[in-house]
Coordinates of C-alpha atoms and ligand atoms in Angstrom, one line a residue:
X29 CA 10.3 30.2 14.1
X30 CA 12.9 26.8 14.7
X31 CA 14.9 25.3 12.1
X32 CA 12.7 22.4 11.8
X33 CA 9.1 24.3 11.2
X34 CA 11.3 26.6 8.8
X35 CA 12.3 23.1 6.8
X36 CA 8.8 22.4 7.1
X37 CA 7.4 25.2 5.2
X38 CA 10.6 24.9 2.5
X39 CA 9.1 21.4 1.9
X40 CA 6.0 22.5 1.5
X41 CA 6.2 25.2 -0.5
X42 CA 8.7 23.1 -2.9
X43 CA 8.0 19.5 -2.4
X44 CA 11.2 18.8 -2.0
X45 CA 14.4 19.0 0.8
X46 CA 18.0 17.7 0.3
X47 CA 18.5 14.4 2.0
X48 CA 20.8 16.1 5.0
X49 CA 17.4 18.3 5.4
X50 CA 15.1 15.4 5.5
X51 CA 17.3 13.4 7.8
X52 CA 17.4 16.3 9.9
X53 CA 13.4 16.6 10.0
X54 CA 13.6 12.6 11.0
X55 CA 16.2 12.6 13.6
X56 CA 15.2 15.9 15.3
X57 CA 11.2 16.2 15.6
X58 CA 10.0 15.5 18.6
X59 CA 8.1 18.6 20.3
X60 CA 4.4 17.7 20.0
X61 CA 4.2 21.1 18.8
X62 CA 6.7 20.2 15.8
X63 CA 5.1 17.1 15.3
X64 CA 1.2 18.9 15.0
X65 CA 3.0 21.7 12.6
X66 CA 4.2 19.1 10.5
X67 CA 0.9 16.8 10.3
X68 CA -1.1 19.9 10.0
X69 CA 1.1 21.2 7.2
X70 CA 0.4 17.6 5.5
X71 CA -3.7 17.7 5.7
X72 CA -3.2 20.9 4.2
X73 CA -1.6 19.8 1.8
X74 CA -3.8 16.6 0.9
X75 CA -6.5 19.2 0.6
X76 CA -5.1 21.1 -2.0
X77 CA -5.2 18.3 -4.4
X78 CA -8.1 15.8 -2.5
X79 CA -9.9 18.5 -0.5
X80 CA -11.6 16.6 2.2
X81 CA -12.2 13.0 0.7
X82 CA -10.8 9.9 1.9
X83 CA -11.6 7.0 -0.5
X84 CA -12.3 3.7 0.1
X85 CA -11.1 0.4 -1.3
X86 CA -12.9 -3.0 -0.9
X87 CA -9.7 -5.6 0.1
X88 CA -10.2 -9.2 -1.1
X89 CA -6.7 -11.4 0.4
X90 CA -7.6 -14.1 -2.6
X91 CA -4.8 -16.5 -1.6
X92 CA -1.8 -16.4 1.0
X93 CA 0.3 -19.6 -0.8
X94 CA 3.4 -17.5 -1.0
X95 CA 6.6 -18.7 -3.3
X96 CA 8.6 -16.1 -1.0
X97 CA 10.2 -16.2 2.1
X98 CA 10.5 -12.4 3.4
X99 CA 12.0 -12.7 6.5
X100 CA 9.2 -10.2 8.0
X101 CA 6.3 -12.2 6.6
X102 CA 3.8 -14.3 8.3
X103 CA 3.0 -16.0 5.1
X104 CA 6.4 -16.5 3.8
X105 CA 6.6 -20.0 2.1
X106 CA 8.7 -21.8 4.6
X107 CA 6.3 -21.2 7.4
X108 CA 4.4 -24.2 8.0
X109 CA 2.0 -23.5 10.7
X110 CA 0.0 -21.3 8.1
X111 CA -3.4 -23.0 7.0
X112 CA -3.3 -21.8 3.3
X113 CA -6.3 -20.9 1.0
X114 CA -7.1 -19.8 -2.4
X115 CA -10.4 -18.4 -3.8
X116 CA -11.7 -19.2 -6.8
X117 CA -12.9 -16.9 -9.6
X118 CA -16.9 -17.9 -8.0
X119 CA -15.8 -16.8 -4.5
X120 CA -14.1 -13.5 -5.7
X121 CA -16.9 -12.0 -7.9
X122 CA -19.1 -13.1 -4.6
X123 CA -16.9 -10.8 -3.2
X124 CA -16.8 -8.1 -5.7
X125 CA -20.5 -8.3 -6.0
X126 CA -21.0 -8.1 -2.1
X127 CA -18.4 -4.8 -2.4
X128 CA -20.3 -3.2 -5.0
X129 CA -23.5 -3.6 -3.3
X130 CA -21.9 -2.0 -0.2
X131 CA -20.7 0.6 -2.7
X132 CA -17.3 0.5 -3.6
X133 CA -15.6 1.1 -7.2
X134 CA -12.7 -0.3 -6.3
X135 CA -11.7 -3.9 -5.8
X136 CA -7.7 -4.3 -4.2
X137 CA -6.8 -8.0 -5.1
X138 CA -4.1 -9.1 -3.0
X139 CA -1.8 -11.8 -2.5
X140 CA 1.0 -14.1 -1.7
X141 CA 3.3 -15.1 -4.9
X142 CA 1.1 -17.8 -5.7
X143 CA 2.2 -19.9 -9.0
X144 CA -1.3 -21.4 -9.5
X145 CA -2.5 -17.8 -10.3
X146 CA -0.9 -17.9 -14.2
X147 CA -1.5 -15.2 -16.4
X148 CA -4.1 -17.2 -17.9
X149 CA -6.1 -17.8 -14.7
X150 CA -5.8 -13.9 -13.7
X151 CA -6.8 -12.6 -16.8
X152 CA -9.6 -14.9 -16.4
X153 CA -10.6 -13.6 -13.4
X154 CA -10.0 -9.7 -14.4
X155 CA -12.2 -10.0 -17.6
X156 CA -14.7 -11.6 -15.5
X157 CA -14.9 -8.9 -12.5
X158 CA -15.1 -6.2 -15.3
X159 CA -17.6 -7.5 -17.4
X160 CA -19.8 -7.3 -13.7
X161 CA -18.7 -4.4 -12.5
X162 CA -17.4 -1.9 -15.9
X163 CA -17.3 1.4 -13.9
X164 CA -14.8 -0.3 -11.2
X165 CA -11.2 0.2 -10.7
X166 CA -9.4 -3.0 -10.0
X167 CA -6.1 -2.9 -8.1
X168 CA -3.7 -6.1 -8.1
X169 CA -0.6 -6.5 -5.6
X170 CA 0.5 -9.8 -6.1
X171 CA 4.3 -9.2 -6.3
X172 CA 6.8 -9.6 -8.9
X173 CA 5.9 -11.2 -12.1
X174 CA 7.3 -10.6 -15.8
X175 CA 6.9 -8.2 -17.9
X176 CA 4.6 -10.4 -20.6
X177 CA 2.5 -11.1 -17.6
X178 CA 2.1 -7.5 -16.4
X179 CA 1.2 -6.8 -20.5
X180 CA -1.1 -9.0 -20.1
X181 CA -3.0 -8.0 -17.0
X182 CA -3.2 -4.6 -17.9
X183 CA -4.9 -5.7 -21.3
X184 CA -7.1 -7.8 -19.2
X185 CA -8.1 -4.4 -17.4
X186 CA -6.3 -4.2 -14.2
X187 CA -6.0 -0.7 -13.8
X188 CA -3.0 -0.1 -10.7
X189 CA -0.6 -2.6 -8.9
X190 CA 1.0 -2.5 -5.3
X191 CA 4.1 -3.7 -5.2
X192 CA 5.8 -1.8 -2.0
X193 CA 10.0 -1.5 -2.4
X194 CA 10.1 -2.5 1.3
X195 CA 12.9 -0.6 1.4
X196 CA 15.4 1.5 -0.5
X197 CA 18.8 0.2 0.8
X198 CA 19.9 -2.4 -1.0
X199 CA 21.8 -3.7 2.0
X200 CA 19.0 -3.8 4.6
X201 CA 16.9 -5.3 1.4
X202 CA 19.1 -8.1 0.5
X203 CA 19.0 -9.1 4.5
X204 CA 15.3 -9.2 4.7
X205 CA 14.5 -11.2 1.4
X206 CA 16.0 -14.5 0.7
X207 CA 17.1 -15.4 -3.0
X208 CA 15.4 -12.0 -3.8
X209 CA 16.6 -9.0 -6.1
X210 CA 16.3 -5.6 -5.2
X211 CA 17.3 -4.8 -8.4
X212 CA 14.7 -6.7 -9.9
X213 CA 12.0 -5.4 -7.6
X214 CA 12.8 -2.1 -8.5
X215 CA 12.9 -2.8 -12.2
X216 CA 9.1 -4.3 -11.8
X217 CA 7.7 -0.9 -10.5
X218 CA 9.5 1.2 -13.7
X219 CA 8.0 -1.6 -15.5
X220 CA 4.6 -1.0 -14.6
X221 CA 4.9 2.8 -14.6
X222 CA 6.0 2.5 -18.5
X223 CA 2.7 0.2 -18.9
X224 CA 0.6 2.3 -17.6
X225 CA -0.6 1.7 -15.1
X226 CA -1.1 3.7 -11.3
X227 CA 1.7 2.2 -9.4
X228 CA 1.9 1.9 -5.9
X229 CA 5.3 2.0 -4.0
X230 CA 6.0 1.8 -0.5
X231 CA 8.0 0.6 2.2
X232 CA 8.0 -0.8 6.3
X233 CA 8.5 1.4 8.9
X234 CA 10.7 0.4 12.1
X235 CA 12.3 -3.1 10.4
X236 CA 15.6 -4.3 12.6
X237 CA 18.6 -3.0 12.0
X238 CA 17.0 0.0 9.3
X239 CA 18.3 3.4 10.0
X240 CA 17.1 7.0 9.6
X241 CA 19.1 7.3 7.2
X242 CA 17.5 4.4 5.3
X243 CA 14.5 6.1 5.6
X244 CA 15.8 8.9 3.9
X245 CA 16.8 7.1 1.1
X246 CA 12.9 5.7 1.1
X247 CA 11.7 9.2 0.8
X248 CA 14.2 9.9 -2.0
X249 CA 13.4 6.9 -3.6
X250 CA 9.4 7.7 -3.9
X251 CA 10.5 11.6 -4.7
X252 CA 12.2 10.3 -7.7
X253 CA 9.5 7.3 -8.9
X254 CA 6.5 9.2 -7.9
X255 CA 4.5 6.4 -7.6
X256 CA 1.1 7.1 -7.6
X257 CA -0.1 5.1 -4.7
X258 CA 2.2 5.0 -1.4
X259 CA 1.8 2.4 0.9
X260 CA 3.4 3.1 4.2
X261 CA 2.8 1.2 7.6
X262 CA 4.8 -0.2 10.9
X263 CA 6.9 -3.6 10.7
X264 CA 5.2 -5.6 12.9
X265 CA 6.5 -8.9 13.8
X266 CA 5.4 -12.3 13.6
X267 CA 6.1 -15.5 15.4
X268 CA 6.4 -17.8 12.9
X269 CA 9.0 -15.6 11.6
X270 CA 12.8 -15.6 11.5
X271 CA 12.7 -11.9 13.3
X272 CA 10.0 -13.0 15.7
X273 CA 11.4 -11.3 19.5
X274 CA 12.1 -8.2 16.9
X275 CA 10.8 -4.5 18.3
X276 CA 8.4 -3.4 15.2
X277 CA 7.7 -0.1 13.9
X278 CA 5.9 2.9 16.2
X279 CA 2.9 4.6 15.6
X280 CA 4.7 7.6 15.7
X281 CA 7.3 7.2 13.6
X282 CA 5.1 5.7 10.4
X283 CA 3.2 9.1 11.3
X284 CA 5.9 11.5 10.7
X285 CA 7.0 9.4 7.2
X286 CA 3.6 9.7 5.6
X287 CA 3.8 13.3 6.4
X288 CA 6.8 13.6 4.9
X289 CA 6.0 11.7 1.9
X290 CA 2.2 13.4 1.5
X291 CA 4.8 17.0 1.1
X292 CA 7.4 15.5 -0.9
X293 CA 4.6 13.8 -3.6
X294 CA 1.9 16.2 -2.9
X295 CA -0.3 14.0 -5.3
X296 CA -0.3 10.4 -4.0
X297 CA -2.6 8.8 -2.4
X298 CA -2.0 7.9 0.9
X299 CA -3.6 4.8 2.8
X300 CA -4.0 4.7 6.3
X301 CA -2.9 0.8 7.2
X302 CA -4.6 -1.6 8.7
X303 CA -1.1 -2.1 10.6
X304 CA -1.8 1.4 11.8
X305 CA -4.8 0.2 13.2
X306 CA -3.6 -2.6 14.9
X307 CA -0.7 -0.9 17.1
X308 CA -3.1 1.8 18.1
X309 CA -7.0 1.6 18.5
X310 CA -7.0 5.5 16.9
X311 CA -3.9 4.2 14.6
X312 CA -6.1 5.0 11.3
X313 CA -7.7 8.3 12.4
X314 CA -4.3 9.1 13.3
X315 CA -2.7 8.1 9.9
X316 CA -5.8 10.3 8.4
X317 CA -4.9 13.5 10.3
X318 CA -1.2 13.2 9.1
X319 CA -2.2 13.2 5.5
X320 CA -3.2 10.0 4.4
X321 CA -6.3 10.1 1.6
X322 CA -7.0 6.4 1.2
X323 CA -8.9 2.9 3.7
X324 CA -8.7 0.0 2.2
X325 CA -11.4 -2.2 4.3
X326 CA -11.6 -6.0 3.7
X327 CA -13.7 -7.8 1.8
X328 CA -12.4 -11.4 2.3
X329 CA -14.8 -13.7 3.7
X330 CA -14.9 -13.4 7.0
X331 CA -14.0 -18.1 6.9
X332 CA -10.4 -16.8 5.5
X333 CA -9.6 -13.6 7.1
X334 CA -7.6 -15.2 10.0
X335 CA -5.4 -16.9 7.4
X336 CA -4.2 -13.8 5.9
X337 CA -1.5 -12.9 9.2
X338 CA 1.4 -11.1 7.8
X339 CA 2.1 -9.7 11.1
X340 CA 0.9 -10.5 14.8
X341 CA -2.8 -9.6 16.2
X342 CA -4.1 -8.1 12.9
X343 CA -7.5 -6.6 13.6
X344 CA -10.9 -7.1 11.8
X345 CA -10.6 -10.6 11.4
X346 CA -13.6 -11.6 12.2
X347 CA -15.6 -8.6 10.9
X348 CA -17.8 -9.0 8.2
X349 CA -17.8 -6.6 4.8
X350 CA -20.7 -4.7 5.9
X351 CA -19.4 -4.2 9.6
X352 CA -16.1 -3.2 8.0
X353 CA -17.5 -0.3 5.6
X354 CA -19.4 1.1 8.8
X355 CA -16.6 1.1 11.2
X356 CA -14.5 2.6 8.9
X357 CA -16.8 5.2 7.7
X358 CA -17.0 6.5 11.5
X359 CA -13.9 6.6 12.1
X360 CA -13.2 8.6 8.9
X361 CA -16.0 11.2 9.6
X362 CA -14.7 10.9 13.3
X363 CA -11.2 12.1 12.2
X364 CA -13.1 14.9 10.3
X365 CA -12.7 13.8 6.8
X366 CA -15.6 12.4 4.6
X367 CA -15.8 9.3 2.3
X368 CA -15.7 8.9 -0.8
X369 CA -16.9 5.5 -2.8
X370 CA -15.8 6.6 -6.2
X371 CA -12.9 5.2 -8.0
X372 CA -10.6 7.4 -6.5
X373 CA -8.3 7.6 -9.3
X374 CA -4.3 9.9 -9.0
X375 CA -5.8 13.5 -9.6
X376 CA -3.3 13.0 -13.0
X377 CA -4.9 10.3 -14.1
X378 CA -7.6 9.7 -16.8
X379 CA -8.5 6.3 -17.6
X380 CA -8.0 6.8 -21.1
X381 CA -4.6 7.3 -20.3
X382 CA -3.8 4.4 -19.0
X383 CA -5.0 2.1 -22.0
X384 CA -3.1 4.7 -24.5
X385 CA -0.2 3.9 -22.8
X386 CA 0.1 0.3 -23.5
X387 CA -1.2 0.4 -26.7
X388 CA 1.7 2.7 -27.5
X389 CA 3.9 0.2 -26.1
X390 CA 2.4 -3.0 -27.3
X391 CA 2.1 -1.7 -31.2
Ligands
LIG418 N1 2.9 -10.6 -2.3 C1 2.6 -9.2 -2.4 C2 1.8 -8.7 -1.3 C3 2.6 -8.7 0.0 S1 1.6 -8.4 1.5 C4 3.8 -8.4 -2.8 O1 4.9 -8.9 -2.8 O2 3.7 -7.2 -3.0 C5 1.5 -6.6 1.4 C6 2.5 -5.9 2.3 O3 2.4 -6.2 3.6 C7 4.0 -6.1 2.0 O4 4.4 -5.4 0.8 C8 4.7 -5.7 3.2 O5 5.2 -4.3 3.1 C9 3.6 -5.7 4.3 N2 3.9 -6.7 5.4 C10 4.3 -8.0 5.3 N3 4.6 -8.5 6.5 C11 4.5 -7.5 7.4 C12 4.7 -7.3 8.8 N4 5.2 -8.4 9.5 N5 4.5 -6.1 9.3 C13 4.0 -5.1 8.6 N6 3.8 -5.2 7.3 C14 4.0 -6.3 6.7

């Protein structure tokens, strides 16, 4: 057996590899025989925890004013070509209602950092989506707000937040986001961990100028959080971008970092990325057979999907809900996996948990 399928099975069978190990993994794989091993070793892994379900989250991209400026980001603030759009709470529980009569329990709200969503307006909206729909999971990924303001959401019911670190090193960080704190972004996700709520982490894959070793300190970084959502997928650029004319991320490469990750935090769940998708017809099938449990198909009316570009040619656009479930649902059974429209909660987690928590911390 090589070195590298040898560090393979060390990782799984410990979850874990010293960064030298890891970097070694990333800079030395490339044998479509060490590359199956490793995806291979990934599903199996998934399937110890997740057996053969992939589940599925409805997507509703409820506004794309952004406050930001990420250098990566189609919908940064300072990008004036972008026709911006908010929902209102009518046009979102249209949405949730059209999601829950497709079937899905959980609703993903995402969006730029908008500052006519205030805590008041949200919680609004929350209370109203889980009065409808009580037995569904509601996800927010709205970027970094205070700490009163994630109290208050979670009181309101939201039950998990995505806020991806981008990146681990500070340095590459600190380029890529103007008047932004890595410190501060990290301090968020401990925040909402300590609330309670399932946290998802994450980062790009392929940004200029990041490094395998950067990607190391990634892994390390999600090893030591163990978030319980992981959202990994290829930088892709944009033109009305300051890196516009930049390569992107590979197919491959995002591949071989969500393997890694599914063996280093056995338990997460996984999405497979619409970004995925986009580089590569069979990107999502692809992201599936390396260990990925999770699609998150869109439910955004179909009037304000082309608005939402964070990145170049993103696909589905002008799909509607129903089409979306569909196609996905082939391609998942396709890959050889099956669906699942429950709430998919982290195998750790009970929901009674996650209201304990904050009450312990709000008394
Ligand atoms: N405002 C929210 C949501 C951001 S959009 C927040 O701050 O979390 C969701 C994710 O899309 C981002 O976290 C980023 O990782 C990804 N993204 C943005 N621009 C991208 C691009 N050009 N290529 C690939 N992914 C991108």
């Amino acid at each position: 057996m090589n070195s590298i399928k040898s560090l393979i099975d060390t990782l799984y069978d410990t979850a874990n590899l010293t960064d030298d190990q890891l970097l070694m993994i990333l800079t030395e794989i490339k044998s479509t025989e060490d590359l199956q091993y490793l995806f291979d070793k990934a599903v199996s892994k998934k399937a110890s925890h997740y057996k053969d379900a992939v589940y599925m989250r409805g997507l509703i991209e409820f506004t794309n004013y952004c406050k930001q400026n990420c250098n990566y980001c189609g919908i940064r603030g300072l990008n004036t070509t972008v026709d911006r759009y908010r929902l209102d709470k009518d046009m979102i529980l249209s949405c949730c209602k059209e999601g829950y009569q497709l079937g899905y329990r959980t609703f993903v709200l995402q969006g730029g950092e908008d500052p006519y969503y205030t805590d008041a307006r949200l919680v609004e909206i929350i209370k109203a989506i889980k009065i409808q729909h009580p037995d569904c999971a509601v996800t927010l990924s709205i970027g970094e707000r205070s700490r009163e303001s994630y109290v208050a959401l979670k009181m309101a019911g939201v039950d998990r937040y995505l806020l991806r670190h981008e990146t681990a090193s500070k340095e590459l960080y600190e380029s890529l986001h103007p008047n932004m704190s890595f410190e501060n972004r990290r301090e968020c996700l401990y925040t909402l961990k300590a609330l309670g709520y399932q946290v998802g982490a994450g980062f790009m894959v392929g940004l200029p100028n990041q490094t395998d070793e950067d990607l190391v300190k990634d892994l390390r970084f999600l090893k030591i959080l163990s978030p319980e959502m992981i959202g990994i997928g290829p930088y892709i650029p944009h033109e009305h971008t300051p890196l516009k004319g930049a390569h992107g991320g590979t197919v491959e490469k995002t591949l071989i970092l969500l393997a890694l990750t599914r063996l280093l935090v056995p338990k997460a769940l996984l999405p497979s990325t619409t970004a995925m998708g986009t580089l590569d017809p069979k990107g999502r099938e692809k992201a599936l057979k390396a260990g990925a449990n999770v699609v998150m198909p869109n439910l955004s009316p179909t009037d304000v999907r082309e608005k939402y570009e964070l990145y170049k040619d993103k696909i589905c656009t002008g799909d509607e809900a129903a089409h979306c479930r569909q196609c996905i649902e082939g391609r998942i059974k396709s890959a050889g996996f099956s669906v699942d429209m429950g709430r998919g909660d982290h195998a750790n987690f009970k929901s009674e948990h996650s209201s304990k928590a904050l009450f312990t911390i709000v008394e």
